[in-house]
Coordinates of C-alpha atoms and ligand atoms in Angstrom, one line a residue:
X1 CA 100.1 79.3 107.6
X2 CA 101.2 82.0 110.1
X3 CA 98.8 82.2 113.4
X4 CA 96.4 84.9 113.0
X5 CA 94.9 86.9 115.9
X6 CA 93.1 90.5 116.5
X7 CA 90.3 89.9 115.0
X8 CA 89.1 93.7 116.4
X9 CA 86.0 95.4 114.1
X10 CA 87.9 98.1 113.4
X11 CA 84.6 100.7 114.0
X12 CA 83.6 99.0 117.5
X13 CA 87.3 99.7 118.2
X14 CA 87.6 103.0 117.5
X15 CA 84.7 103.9 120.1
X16 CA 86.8 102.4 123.1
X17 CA 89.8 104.8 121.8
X18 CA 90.5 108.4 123.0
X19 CA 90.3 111.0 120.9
X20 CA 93.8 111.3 119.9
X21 CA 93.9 107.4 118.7
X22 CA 90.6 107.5 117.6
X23 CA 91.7 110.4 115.1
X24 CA 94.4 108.2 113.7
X25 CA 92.0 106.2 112.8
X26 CA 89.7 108.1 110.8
X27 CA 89.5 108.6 107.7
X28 CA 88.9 111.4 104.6
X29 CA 85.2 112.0 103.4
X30 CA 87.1 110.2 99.8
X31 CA 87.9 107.6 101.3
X32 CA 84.8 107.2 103.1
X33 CA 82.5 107.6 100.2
X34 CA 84.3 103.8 99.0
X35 CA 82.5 100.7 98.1
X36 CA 83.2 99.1 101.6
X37 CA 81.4 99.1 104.4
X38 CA 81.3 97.1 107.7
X39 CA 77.7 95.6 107.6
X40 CA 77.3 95.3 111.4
X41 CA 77.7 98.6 112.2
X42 CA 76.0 101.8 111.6
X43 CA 78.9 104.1 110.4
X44 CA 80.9 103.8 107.2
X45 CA 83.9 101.5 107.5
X46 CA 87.3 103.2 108.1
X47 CA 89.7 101.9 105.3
X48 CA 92.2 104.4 105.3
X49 CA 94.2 106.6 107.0
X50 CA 93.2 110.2 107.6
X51 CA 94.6 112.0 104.5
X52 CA 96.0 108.4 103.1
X53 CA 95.5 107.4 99.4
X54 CA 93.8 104.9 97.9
X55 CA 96.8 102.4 97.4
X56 CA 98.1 101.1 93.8
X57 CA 98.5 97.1 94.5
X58 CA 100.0 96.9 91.1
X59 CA 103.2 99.1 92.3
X60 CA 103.9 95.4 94.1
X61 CA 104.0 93.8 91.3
X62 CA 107.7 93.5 90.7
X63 CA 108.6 92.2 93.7
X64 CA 107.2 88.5 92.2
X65 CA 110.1 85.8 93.3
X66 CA 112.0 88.3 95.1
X67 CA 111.9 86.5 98.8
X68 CA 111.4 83.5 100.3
X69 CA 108.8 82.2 102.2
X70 CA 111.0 82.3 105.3
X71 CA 112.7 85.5 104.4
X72 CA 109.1 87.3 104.8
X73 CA 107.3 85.7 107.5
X74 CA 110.9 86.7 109.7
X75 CA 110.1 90.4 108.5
X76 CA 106.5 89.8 108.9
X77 CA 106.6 88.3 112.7
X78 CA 110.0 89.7 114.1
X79 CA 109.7 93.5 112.3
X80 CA 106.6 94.4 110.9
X81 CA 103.6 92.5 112.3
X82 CA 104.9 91.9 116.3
X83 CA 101.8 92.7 117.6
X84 CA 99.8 90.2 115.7
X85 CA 97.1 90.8 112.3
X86 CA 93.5 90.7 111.9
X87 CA 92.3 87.5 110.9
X88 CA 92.1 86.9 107.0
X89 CA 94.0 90.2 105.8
X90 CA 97.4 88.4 105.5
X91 CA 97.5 84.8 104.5
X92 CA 101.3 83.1 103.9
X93 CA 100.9 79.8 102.1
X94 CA 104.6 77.7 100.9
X95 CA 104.7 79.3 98.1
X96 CA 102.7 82.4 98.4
X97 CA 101.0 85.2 100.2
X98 CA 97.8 86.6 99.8
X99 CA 96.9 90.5 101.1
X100 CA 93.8 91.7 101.4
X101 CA 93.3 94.9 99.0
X102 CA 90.6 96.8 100.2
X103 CA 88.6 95.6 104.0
X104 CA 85.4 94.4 103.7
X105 CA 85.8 93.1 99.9
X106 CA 87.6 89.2 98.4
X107 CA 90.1 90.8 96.2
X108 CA 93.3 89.7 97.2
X109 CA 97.0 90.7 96.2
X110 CA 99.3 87.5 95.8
X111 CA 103.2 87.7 95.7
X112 CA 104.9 84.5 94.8
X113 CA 107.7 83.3 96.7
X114 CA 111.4 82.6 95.5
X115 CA 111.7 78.8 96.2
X116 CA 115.4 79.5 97.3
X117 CA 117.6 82.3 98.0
X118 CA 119.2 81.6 94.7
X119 CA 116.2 81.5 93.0
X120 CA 115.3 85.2 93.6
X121 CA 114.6 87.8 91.4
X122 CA 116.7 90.9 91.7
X123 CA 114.6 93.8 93.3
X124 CA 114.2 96.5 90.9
X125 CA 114.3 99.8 93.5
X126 CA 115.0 103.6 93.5
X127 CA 117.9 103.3 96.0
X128 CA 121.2 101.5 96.3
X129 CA 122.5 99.5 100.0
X130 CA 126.3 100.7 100.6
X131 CA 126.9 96.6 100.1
X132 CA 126.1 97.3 96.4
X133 CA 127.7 100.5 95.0
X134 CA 130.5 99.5 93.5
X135 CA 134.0 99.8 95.0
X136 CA 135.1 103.4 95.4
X137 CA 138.7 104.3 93.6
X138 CA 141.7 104.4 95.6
X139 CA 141.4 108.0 95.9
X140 CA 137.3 108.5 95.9
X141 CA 135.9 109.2 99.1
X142 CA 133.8 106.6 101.1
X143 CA 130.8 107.7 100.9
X144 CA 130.8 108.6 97.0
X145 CA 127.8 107.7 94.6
X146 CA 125.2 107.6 97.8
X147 CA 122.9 110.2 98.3
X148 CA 121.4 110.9 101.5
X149 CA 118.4 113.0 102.5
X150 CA 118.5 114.9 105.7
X151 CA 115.0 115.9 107.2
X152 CA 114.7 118.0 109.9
X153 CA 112.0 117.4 112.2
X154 CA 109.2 119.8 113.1
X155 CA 108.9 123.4 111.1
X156 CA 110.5 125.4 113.6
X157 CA 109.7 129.3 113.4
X158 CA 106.4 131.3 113.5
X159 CA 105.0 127.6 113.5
X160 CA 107.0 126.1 116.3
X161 CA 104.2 127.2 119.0
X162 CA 101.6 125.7 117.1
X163 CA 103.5 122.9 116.5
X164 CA 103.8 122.3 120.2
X165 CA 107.2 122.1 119.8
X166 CA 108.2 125.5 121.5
X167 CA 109.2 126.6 125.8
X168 CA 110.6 129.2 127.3
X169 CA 112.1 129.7 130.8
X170 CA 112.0 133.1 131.8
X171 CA 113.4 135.5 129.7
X172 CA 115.8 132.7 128.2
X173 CA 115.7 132.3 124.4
X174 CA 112.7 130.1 123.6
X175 CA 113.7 126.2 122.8
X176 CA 111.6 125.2 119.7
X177 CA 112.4 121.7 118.2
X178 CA 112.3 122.6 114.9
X179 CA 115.3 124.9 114.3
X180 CA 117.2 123.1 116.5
X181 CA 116.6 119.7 114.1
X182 CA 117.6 122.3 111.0
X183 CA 120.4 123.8 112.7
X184 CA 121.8 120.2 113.1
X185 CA 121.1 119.1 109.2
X186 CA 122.7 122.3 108.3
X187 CA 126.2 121.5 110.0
X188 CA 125.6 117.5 109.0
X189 CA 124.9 118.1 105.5
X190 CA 128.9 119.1 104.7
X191 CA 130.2 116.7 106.8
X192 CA 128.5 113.7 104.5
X193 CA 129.5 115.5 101.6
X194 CA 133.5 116.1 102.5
X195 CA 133.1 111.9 103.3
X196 CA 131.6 112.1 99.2
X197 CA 127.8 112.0 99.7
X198 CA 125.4 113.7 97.7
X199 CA 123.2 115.3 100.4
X200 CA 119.7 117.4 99.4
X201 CA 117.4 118.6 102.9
X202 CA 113.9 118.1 102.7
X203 CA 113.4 120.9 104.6
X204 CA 115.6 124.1 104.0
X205 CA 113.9 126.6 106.4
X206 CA 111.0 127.1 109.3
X207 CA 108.7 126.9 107.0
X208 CA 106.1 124.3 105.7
X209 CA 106.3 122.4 102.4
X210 CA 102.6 121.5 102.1
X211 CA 100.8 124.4 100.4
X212 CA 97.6 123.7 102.6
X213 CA 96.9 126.1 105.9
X214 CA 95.0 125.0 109.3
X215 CA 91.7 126.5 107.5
X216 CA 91.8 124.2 104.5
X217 CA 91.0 121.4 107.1
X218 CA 88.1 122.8 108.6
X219 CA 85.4 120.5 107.2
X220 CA 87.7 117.2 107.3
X221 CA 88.1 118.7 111.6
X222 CA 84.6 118.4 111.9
X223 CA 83.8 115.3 110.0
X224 CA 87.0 113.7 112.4
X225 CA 85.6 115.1 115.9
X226 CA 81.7 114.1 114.8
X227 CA 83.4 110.6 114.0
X228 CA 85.1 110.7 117.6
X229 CA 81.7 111.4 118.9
X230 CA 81.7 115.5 119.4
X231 CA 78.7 116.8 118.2
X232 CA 79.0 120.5 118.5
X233 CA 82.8 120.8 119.2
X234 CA 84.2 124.4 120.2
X235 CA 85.8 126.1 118.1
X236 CA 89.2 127.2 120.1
X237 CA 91.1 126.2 123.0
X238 CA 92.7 128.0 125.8
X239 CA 95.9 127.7 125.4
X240 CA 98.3 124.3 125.5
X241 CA 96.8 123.2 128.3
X242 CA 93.3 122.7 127.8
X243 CA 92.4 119.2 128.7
X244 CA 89.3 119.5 125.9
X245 CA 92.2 121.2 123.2
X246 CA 92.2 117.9 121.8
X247 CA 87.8 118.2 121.1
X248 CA 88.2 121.8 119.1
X249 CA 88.1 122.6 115.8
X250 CA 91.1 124.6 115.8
X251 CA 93.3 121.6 117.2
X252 CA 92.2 119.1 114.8
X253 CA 92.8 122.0 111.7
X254 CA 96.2 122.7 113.3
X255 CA 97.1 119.4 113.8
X256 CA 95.9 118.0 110.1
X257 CA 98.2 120.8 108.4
X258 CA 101.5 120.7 110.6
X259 CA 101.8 117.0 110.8
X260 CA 99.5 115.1 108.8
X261 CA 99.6 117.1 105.3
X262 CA 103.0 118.2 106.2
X263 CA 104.4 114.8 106.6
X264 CA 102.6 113.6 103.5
X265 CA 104.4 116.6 101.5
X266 CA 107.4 115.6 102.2
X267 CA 107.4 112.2 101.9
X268 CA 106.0 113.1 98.3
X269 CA 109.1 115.1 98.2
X270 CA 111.5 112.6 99.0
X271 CA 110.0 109.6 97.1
X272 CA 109.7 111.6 93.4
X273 CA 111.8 113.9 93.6
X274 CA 114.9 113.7 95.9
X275 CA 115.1 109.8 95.4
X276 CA 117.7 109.3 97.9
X277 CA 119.4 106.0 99.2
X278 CA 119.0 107.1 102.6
X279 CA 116.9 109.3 105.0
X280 CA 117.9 110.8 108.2
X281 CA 115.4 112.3 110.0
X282 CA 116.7 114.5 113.1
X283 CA 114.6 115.4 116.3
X284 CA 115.5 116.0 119.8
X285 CA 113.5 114.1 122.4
X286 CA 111.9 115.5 125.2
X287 CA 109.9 115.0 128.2
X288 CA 106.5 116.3 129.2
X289 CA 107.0 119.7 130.5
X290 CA 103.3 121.0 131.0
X291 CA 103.2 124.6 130.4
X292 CA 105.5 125.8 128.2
X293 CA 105.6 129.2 129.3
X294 CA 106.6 127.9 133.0
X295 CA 107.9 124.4 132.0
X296 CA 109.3 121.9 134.0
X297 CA 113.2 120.7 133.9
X298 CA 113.6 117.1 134.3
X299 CA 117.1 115.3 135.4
X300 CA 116.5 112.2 132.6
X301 CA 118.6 112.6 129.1
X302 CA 118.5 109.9 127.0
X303 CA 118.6 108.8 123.5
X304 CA 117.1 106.2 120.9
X305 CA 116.6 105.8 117.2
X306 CA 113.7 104.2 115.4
X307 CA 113.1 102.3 111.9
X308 CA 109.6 101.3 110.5
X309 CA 107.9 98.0 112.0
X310 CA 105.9 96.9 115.2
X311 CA 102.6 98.2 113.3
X312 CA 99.7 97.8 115.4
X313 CA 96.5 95.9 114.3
X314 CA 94.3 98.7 114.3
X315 CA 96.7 100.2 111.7
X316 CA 97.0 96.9 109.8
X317 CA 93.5 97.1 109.3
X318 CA 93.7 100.5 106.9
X319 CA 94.0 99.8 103.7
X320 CA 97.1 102.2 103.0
X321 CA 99.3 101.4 105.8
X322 CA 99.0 97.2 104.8
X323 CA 100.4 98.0 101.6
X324 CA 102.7 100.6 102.9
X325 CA 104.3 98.3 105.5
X326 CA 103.7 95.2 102.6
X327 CA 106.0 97.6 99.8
X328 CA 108.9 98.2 103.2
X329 CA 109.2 94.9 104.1
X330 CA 109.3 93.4 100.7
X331 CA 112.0 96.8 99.6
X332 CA 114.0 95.2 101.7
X333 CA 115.0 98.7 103.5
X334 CA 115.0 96.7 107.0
X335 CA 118.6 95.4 107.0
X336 CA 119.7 98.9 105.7
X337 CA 117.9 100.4 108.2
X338 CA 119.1 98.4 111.2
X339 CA 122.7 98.5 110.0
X340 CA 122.6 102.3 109.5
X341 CA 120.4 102.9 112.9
X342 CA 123.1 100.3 115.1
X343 CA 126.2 102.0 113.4
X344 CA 125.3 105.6 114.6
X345 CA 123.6 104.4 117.9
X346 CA 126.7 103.3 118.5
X347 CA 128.8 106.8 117.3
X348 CA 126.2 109.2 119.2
X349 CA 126.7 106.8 122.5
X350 CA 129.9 107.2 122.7
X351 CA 129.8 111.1 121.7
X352 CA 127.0 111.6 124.3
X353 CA 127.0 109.0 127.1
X354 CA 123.3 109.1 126.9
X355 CA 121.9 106.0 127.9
X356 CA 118.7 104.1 125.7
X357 CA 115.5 105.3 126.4
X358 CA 113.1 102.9 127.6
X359 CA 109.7 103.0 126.3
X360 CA 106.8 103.0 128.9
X361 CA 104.3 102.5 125.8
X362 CA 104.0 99.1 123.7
X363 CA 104.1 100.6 120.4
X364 CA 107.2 99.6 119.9
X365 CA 109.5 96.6 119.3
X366 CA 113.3 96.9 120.2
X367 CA 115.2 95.3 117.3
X368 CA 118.6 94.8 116.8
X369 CA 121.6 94.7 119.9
X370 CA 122.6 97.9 121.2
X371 CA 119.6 98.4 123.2
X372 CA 119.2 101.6 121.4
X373 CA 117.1 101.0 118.7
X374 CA 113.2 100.3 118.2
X375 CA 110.8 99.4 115.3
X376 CA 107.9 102.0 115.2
X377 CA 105.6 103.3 112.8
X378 CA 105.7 106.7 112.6
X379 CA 104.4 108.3 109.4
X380 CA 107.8 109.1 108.1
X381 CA 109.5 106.2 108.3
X382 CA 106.4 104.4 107.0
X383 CA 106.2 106.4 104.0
X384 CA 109.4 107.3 102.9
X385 CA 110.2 104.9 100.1
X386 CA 114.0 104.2 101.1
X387 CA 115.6 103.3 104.1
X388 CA 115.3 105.5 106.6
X389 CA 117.2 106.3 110.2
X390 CA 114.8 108.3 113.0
X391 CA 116.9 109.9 115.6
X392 CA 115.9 110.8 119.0
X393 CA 119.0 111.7 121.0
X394 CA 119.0 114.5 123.9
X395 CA 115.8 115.1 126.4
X396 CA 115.4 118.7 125.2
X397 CA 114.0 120.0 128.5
X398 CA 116.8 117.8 130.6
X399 CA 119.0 120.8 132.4
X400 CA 121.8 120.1 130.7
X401 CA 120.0 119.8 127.5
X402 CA 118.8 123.6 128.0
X403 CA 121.8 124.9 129.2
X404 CA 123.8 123.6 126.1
X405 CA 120.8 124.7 123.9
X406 CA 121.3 128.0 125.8
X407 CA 124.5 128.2 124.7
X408 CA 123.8 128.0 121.3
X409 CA 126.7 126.7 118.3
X410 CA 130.6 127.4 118.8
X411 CA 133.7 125.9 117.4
X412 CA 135.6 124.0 119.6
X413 CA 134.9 123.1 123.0
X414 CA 133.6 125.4 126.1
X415 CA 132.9 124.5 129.6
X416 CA 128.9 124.2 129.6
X417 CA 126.5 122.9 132.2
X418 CA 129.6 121.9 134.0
X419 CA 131.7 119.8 131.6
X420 CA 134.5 121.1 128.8
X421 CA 132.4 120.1 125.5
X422 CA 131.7 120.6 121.9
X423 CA 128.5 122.9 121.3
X424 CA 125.6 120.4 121.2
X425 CA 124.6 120.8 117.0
X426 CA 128.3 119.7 116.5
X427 CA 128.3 116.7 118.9
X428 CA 124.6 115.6 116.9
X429 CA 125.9 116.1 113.3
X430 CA 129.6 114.8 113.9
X431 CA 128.2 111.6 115.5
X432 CA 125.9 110.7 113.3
X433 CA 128.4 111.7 110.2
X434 CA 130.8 109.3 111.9
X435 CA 128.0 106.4 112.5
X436 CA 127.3 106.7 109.0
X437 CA 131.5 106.4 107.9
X438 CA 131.4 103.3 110.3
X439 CA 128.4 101.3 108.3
X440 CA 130.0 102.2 105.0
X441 CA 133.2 101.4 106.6
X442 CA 132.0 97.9 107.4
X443 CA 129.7 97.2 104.1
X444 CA 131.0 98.8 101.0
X445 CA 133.5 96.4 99.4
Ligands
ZN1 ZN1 110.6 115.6 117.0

């Protein structure tokens, strides 16, 4: 048996939280209205995520006898679970695991263990690793038979103010995260396929997949803020940098549609319809910069990628995000991950210069060597059913980062914020297109 800690009620928790955490928290009114409850407390028990579905434990089914005891509790302690598990939800036996289903009830999914590597049963999945496609002919390209997904991060746009992914110095053009992330899948997407990838984007313009608007939130926003414990929340904010933004309705609406619902779309998206091998999803980092009308330029640049893992124990204790975090670490996307995420660390280092980024929050677990890459979980990587590769290069409000935004996409290379260089899309895209040759490079037979 693997040590168990964190025993935290999830509802006396949530209380000690601020808002914003607290909010992660919560839950929908369906899955409040569930047949669990916390008995010691006097408000329902939380059992999923805001927005999350009820999970299907039977989709885990097929992975019976397809790891070893010591293949998963590795994933489970070094990857997925680093910050410990509330007591009783995950219990590893020689020969098998049992997960709780649903908090507060004794129903319990149990996987069986392979008693030996060679004892395994193959894992029946939607994608294929580079290490199994079979050997390209002499005169295929490298990267033939695997498709790749790109997703740009953000919506970009009408939305990108909103989104709170939008400054402007002076009369400069505004920097908005999202169609800079676009612009970048845009030049990337015919690199991957000249090296013989199929490539589809999730996101194709600056607008929204999810059909749902702030307004469709409304009653969800105020069921959330009474959770967090405001009782007659206002119903705008002044402006990005209202300390109480985060206690309005408008806020919660906003940020329900443009993250939560949106994220949720496209992982829907990706997982039944685009059923790619791989995902790529681009961002640009950045720094706080207060008010984004006057914002403020920092010296720091920096870059780091991400893969899903380090899941905290509050989120552990949701019913979706166990077996979300049980179906990737039993997929095995991991390895896949951490090859792909090294390989182009290592391309966009070299491209850049930028140094890793050191967190200064312990959500996060570095993994691998190259110092560049961390196990998080963000809702994409979490729910995208393949491997996938989350890249934060470039502090968007560094100066050099906003010159060379300023200076928008060119062939070739110009002097820019003092150095002769390729336009800043083309340095993203070509690294990571070259990261990506280097892992196939490496893995495909
Ligand atoms: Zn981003």
């Amino acid at each position: 048996m693997i040590v168990l800690n964190f025993a935290i009620p999830t509802t006396m928790f949530v209380r000690r939280l601020t808002l914003a955490a607290a909010v992660l928290l919560l839950v929908s009114s369906a899955a409040r209205s569930g047949a669990t409850t916390e008995p010691t407390t006097d408000e329902p028990a939380r059992t999923l995520s805001t927005l999350g579905q009820q999970p299907d434990w039977r989709e885990l089914e097929p992975y019976q006898e397809t790891i070893t005891h010591d293949e998963f509790v590795h994933l489970l302690n070094d990857v997925y679970c680093t910050h410990g598990i509330g007591a009783g939800l995950i219990q590893v036996a020689p020969d098998e695991v049992r997960v709780l289903k649903a908090k507060g009830t004794c129903d319990y999914f149990t996987l069986h263990f392979a008693r030996s590597k060679s004892e395994r049963h193959p894992i029946d999945r939607t994608w294929t690793p580079p290490s199994a496609l079979s050997k390209p002919p002499v005169d295929a390209k490298p990267l033939s038979g695997f498709q790749i997904a790109l997703d740009p991060g953000h919506l970009g746009g009408r939305w990108a103010r909103m989104e709170e992914r939008w400054f402007q110095i002076k009369n400069a053009a505004p920097v908005t995260e999202g169609d800079l992330t676009l612009k970048v899948a845009q030049l990337l997407a015919p690199k991957l396929e000249s090296l013989g990838a199929k490539v589809s984007l999730v996101r194709s313009k600056t607008e929204p997949l999810t059909p749902s608007r702030p307004p469709d939130f409304r009653a969800l926003a105020l069921e959330l803020l009474h959770d967090a414990g405001v009782e007659k929340p206002r119903e705008d904010f002044d402006g990005p940098a209202d300390p109480e933004k985060e206690r309005t309705v408008r806020w919660q609406e906003e940020l329900l549609f443009y993250r939560n619902s949106e994220i949720r779309r496209r992982a829907k998206r990706v997982n039944d319809r685009l059923k790619p091998d791989l995902v790529l999803c681009l961002h640009f980092n950045a720094e706080a910069w207060g008010d984004p009308a006057a914002p403020t330029l920092v010296q720091e640049n920096h870059l780091h990628l991400l893969v899903n893992g380090s899941y905290l124990p509050v989120e552990l204790e949701l019913d979706d995000q166990r077996f979300e975090m049980l179906h990737k670490l039993l997929s095995r996307a991991y390895p896949e991950e951490l090859g792909l995420a090294e390989s182009i660390a290592a391309a966009m280092a070299k491209a850049t210069g930028l140094p890793p980024y050191h967190y200064k929050t312990d959500n996060v677990t570095p993994v691998g060597t190259s110092g560049y890459v961390y196990a998080r979980n963000l809702m994409a990587t979490r729910l995208y059913r393949c491997p996938t590769v989350y890249l934060e290069p470039y502090v968007m409000n560094s100066s050099e980062v906003f010159d060379r935004v300023q200076a928008g996409d060119y062939k070739g290379r110009r002097s820019v914020a003092g150095k002769n260089r390729a336009s800043i899309f083309r340095e993203y895209a070509d690294a990571v297109a070259e990261g990506v040759l280097a892992y196939f490079k490496k893995v495909r037979p």
